Coordinates of C-alpha atoms in Angstrom, one line a residue:
X1 CA 119.9 56.8 134.2
X2 CA 121.1 59.7 136.4
X3 CA 124.0 59.1 138.8
X4 CA 124.2 60.4 142.4
X5 CA 125.7 63.7 141.4
X6 CA 123.1 64.4 138.7
X7 CA 120.4 63.7 141.3
X8 CA 122.0 66.3 143.6
X9 CA 122.4 68.8 140.8
X10 CA 119.0 68.4 139.3
X11 CA 116.8 68.0 142.4
X12 CA 118.4 69.0 145.6
X13 CA 120.7 71.9 144.6
X14 CA 117.9 74.0 143.2
X15 CA 116.1 73.7 146.5
X16 CA 119.2 74.9 148.3
X17 CA 119.7 77.8 145.9
X18 CA 116.1 78.9 146.1
X19 CA 116.4 80.2 149.6
X20 CA 119.1 82.8 150.4
X21 CA 120.7 83.1 153.9
X22 CA 123.4 85.5 155.0
X23 CA 124.7 82.7 157.2
X24 CA 125.2 80.2 154.4
X25 CA 128.5 81.1 152.7
X26 CA 128.7 77.9 150.6
X27 CA 125.9 75.4 150.3
X28 CA 125.5 72.3 148.1
X29 CA 128.3 71.4 145.7
X30 CA 131.4 71.0 147.8
X31 CA 132.8 68.5 150.4
X32 CA 131.2 70.5 153.2
X33 CA 129.0 73.6 153.6
X34 CA 130.5 76.8 154.9
X35 CA 128.4 78.6 157.5
X36 CA 128.7 81.7 159.7
X37 CA 127.4 82.3 163.2
X38 CA 125.0 85.0 164.4
X39 CA 126.2 87.2 167.3
X40 CA 124.0 87.0 170.4
X41 CA 122.5 83.7 169.4
X42 CA 123.0 80.0 170.2
X43 CA 122.6 77.3 167.6
X44 CA 120.0 74.6 168.4
X45 CA 120.7 71.4 166.4
X46 CA 118.4 68.4 166.0
X47 CA 118.0 65.4 163.7
X48 CA 115.3 62.8 163.0
X49 CA 115.1 59.7 160.8
X50 CA 112.1 58.3 159.0
X51 CA 112.1 54.7 157.9
X52 CA 109.6 53.1 155.5
X53 CA 107.5 50.5 157.3
X54 CA 108.2 52.2 160.7
X55 CA 107.4 55.9 160.4
X56 CA 105.4 55.8 157.2
X57 CA 103.8 53.2 154.9
X58 CA 105.8 52.2 151.9
X59 CA 103.2 53.5 149.5
X60 CA 103.0 56.9 151.1
X61 CA 103.2 59.7 148.5
X62 CA 106.8 61.2 148.4
X63 CA 105.3 64.7 148.8
X64 CA 103.9 63.7 152.1
X65 CA 107.2 62.0 153.2
X66 CA 109.2 65.1 152.3
X67 CA 106.8 67.4 154.1
X68 CA 106.7 65.3 157.3
X69 CA 110.4 64.8 157.4
X70 CA 111.1 68.5 157.5
X71 CA 108.0 69.2 159.7
X72 CA 109.2 66.9 162.6
X73 CA 112.6 68.5 162.6
X74 CA 111.2 72.0 162.6
X75 CA 109.0 71.0 165.5
X76 CA 112.1 70.1 167.5
X77 CA 113.3 73.7 167.0
X78 CA 109.9 75.1 167.9
X79 CA 110.0 73.1 171.2
X80 CA 113.3 74.9 172.1
X81 CA 111.9 78.4 171.1
X82 CA 114.3 78.5 168.1
X83 CA 113.9 79.7 164.5
X84 CA 115.3 77.6 161.6
X85 CA 118.6 78.4 160.1
X86 CA 119.4 75.5 157.6
X87 CA 119.0 71.8 157.2
X88 CA 120.7 68.8 155.5
X89 CA 119.4 65.5 154.3
X90 CA 120.6 61.9 153.9
X91 CA 118.5 59.8 151.6
X92 CA 118.7 56.0 151.2
X93 CA 116.7 54.7 148.2
X94 CA 116.0 51.1 147.2
X95 CA 115.8 52.1 143.5
X96 CA 116.4 55.2 141.4
X97 CA 113.1 56.8 140.6
X98 CA 113.4 60.4 139.5
X99 CA 109.7 61.1 139.6
X100 CA 109.6 59.9 143.3
X101 CA 112.7 62.1 144.1
X102 CA 111.0 65.1 142.5
X103 CA 107.9 64.5 144.6
X104 CA 110.0 64.3 147.8
X105 CA 111.8 67.6 147.0
X106 CA 108.4 69.2 146.3
X107 CA 107.2 68.1 149.7
X108 CA 110.4 69.4 151.4
X109 CA 110.1 72.7 149.5
X110 CA 106.7 73.6 150.9
X111 CA 107.9 74.1 154.5
X112 CA 111.5 75.1 153.4
X113 CA 110.1 78.1 151.6
X114 CA 107.4 78.9 154.2
X115 CA 110.0 79.2 156.9
X116 CA 112.9 80.3 154.7
X117 CA 115.2 77.4 155.7
X118 CA 117.8 76.5 153.0
X119 CA 119.0 73.0 152.3
X120 CA 122.8 73.1 152.6
X121 CA 123.9 69.5 151.8
X122 CA 123.6 65.8 152.5
X123 CA 124.1 62.4 150.9
X124 CA 122.3 59.8 148.8
X125 CA 122.9 56.1 148.7
X126 CA 121.3 52.7 147.9
X127 CA 119.4 50.7 150.4
X128 CA 116.1 50.4 152.3
X129 CA 114.0 53.6 152.0
X130 CA 115.2 55.9 154.8
X131 CA 115.3 59.6 155.2
X132 CA 117.4 61.4 157.8
X133 CA 117.4 65.2 158.3
X134 CA 119.5 67.4 160.5
X135 CA 118.3 70.9 161.2
X136 CA 119.8 73.9 163.0
X137 CA 118.1 77.0 164.3
X138 CA 118.8 80.2 166.1
X139 CA 117.8 81.0 169.7
X140 CA 118.8 84.1 171.6
X141 CA 121.6 83.5 174.2
X142 CA 120.1 82.0 177.4
X143 CA 116.5 82.0 176.1
X144 CA 116.2 78.4 174.9
X145 CA 113.3 76.5 176.5
X146 CA 114.4 73.1 177.7
X147 CA 112.7 70.2 179.4
X148 CA 114.4 70.8 182.8
X149 CA 112.8 74.1 184.0
X150 CA 109.4 73.0 185.3
X151 CA 108.7 74.0 188.9
X152 CA 106.0 72.9 191.4
X153 CA 102.9 75.0 190.9
X154 CA 103.5 75.5 187.2
X155 CA 100.4 74.9 185.0
X156 CA 100.7 72.3 182.2
X157 CA 99.4 73.3 178.8
X158 CA 98.8 71.5 175.5
X159 CA 98.6 73.4 172.2
X160 CA 95.8 72.0 170.1
X161 CA 93.7 68.8 170.1
X162 CA 95.2 65.4 170.5
X163 CA 94.3 62.2 168.7
X164 CA 94.0 63.3 165.1
X165 CA 97.0 61.3 163.9
X166 CA 95.6 58.2 165.6
X167 CA 92.3 58.7 163.7
X168 CA 94.3 59.3 160.5
X169 CA 96.1 56.0 160.9
X170 CA 92.8 54.1 161.5
X171 CA 91.4 55.6 158.4
X172 CA 94.5 54.7 156.3
X173 CA 94.4 51.1 157.6
X174 CA 90.5 50.9 157.3
X175 CA 90.3 49.9 161.0
X176 CA 88.1 52.7 162.3
X177 CA 85.1 51.1 164.1
X178 CA 82.0 50.8 161.9
X179 CA 80.0 52.5 164.7
X180 CA 82.1 55.6 164.4
X181 CA 80.9 58.4 162.1
X182 CA 83.3 61.0 160.8
X183 CA 82.7 63.9 158.4
X184 CA 84.6 64.6 155.3
X185 CA 86.2 67.7 157.0
X186 CA 87.3 65.5 159.9
X187 CA 88.7 62.9 157.5
X188 CA 90.8 65.5 155.8
X189 CA 91.9 66.9 159.2
X190 CA 93.0 63.4 160.4
X191 CA 94.9 62.5 157.3
X192 CA 96.6 65.9 157.1
X193 CA 97.7 65.8 160.7
X194 CA 99.1 62.3 160.3
X195 CA 100.8 62.8 156.9
X196 CA 101.5 66.6 156.8
X197 CA 101.8 67.9 160.4
X198 CA 102.3 71.6 160.8
X199 CA 105.1 72.6 163.3
X200 CA 104.1 75.3 165.8
X201 CA 107.0 77.6 165.0
X202 CA 105.4 81.0 165.9
X203 CA 104.0 79.7 169.2
X204 CA 107.3 78.1 170.1
X205 CA 109.3 81.4 169.7
X206 CA 106.5 83.4 171.4
X207 CA 106.7 81.2 174.5
X208 CA 110.3 82.3 175.2
X209 CA 110.2 84.1 178.6
X210 CA 106.8 82.6 179.5
X211 CA 107.3 78.8 179.4
X212 CA 109.6 77.2 182.0
X213 CA 109.8 73.9 180.1
X214 CA 108.6 72.6 176.8
X215 CA 108.8 69.8 174.2
X216 CA 106.7 68.6 171.3
X217 CA 104.5 65.5 171.6
X218 CA 106.1 63.0 169.4
X219 CA 105.9 59.9 171.6
X220 CA 102.5 60.5 173.3
X221 CA 101.1 62.8 176.0
X222 CA 102.0 60.8 179.1
X223 CA 105.3 59.6 177.8
X224 CA 106.5 63.1 176.8
X225 CA 105.2 64.6 180.0
X226 CA 107.3 62.1 181.8
X227 CA 110.3 63.4 179.9
X228 CA 109.7 66.9 181.4
X229 CA 109.1 65.4 184.9
X230 CA 112.3 63.4 184.8
X231 CA 114.4 66.3 183.4
X232 CA 112.9 68.8 185.9
X233 CA 113.0 66.3 188.9
X234 CA 109.3 67.0 189.7
X235 CA 105.9 65.2 189.4
X236 CA 102.6 66.2 188.0
X237 CA 98.8 65.9 188.4
X238 CA 97.2 65.4 185.0
X239 CA 93.6 66.3 184.6
X240 CA 92.4 63.5 182.3
X241 CA 89.0 65.1 181.8
X242 CA 90.6 68.4 180.5
X243 CA 92.7 66.8 177.8
X244 CA 91.6 68.4 174.4
X245 CA 90.7 65.5 172.1
X246 CA 89.8 65.2 168.4
X247 CA 86.0 65.2 168.1
X248 CA 85.9 61.6 166.5
X249 CA 87.5 60.2 169.6
X250 CA 84.4 60.7 171.7
X251 CA 82.8 57.8 169.8
X252 CA 85.5 55.4 170.9
X253 CA 85.8 53.4 174.1
X254 CA 87.6 55.2 177.0
X255 CA 90.7 52.9 176.8
X256 CA 91.0 53.6 173.0
X257 CA 90.7 57.4 173.7
X258 CA 93.6 57.0 176.2
X259 CA 95.5 55.1 173.6
X260 CA 94.9 57.8 171.0
X261 CA 96.3 60.7 173.1
X262 CA 99.3 58.6 173.9
X263 CA 99.8 57.5 170.3
X264 CA 102.3 60.2 169.5
X265 CA 103.2 61.6 166.1
X266 CA 101.3 64.8 167.2
X267 CA 104.0 67.5 167.1
X268 CA 101.8 69.7 169.3
X269 CA 103.7 71.7 172.0
X270 CA 103.4 70.6 175.6
X271 CA 104.7 73.2 178.1
X272 CA 104.6 74.6 181.6
X273 CA 103.9 78.1 182.7
X274 CA 104.0 79.7 186.3
X275 CA 100.6 80.9 187.5
X276 CA 101.8 84.5 187.6
X277 CA 102.4 84.4 183.8
X278 CA 99.0 82.9 182.9
X279 CA 97.5 86.4 182.1
X280 CA 100.4 87.0 179.7
X281 CA 99.8 83.6 178.2
X282 CA 96.2 84.4 177.6
X283 CA 97.1 87.6 175.8
X284 CA 99.5 85.6 173.6
X285 CA 96.8 83.0 172.9
X286 CA 94.4 85.8 171.8
X287 CA 97.1 87.4 169.6
X288 CA 98.0 84.2 167.8
X289 CA 94.5 82.8 167.7
X290 CA 95.7 79.4 168.9
X291 CA 94.1 76.8 171.1
X292 CA 95.9 76.4 174.5
X293 CA 94.4 74.1 177.1
X294 CA 95.5 73.7 180.8
X295 CA 95.7 70.0 181.5
X296 CA 97.4 69.8 184.9
X297 CA 99.9 71.1 187.4
X298 CA 103.5 70.4 188.3
X299 CA 103.9 68.9 191.8
X300 CA 106.8 68.0 194.1
X301 CA 105.8 64.4 194.3
X302 CA 108.1 63.0 191.5
X303 CA 105.2 60.8 190.3
X304 CA 102.5 61.3 187.7
X305 CA 98.9 61.1 188.9
X306 CA 95.4 61.9 187.6
X307 CA 93.0 64.4 189.1
X308 CA 91.8 61.8 191.6
X309 CA 95.3 61.0 192.9
X310 CA 95.7 57.7 191.1
X311 CA 99.1 56.9 189.7
X312 CA 99.3 57.0 185.9
X313 CA 101.6 54.6 184.2
X314 CA 103.0 56.5 181.2
X315 CA 102.6 54.9 177.8
X316 CA 103.5 56.0 174.3
X317 CA 105.6 55.2 171.2
X318 CA 108.6 53.0 171.9
X319 CA 111.5 53.1 169.5
X320 CA 112.9 49.7 170.5

């Protein structure tokens, strides 16, 4: 049976060595990694933890867990307009299962290689299945997009359709209403967006200089919009009829549709843009071929309302 150091050498070190970076002087294998800075850039750092039974089902394939763990961290960088530099991982395992570990590494490797982000270190230990990643990324000095820059009159945009992860969870739990019909293509889409979300890295970087505030939708549309409103000290008018929804949601009751767009686990970018930059945003949308939908406007009111003026009580994923 392999010990901790054999697991590191056999599974994680090859992933770190597979991706070269001029800013990684020393990666896996010592007490700490040695890293260098990048002139003219700030370092954006984020971390996320995934726990079995909370963030994923215990029988979820390890490839999916690995992919999602890195995806949600990359999404945090995208929300700041940053590009990935490196990441580290802390893994807690209930038992030693080398096939499972290899599957996890395979899942991590897909996005690590796609975005050329090297693994520089971490830790492994025994306990309930938990995966924590820390990621760092580069953003030009003064160009990071934060939550606190929204101004009255800014338009609110969502990148992509909401509700697919919600449908995916219903499918996994076999709780989708019998009256709902869903195609094989839609089934694949729902499962993929729940288990293997794709971070919107290119869009995040491209929005530097256009967006005044931004985050990724991890806790739900209204809950995450409230994060922007609180940080920016503004309010918003949300056009509920304009929210882009996954096609299968139209077969569900209105309240369940609202629950779906506030379910979270989306990792779509939610951002604000001044009206005078809308033309530039439309050009960007055409160039990237992405779906961007205006869903509201920032106001001075310090409250969140719908298009009819009724107050919206934000809801979404609660960590405690």
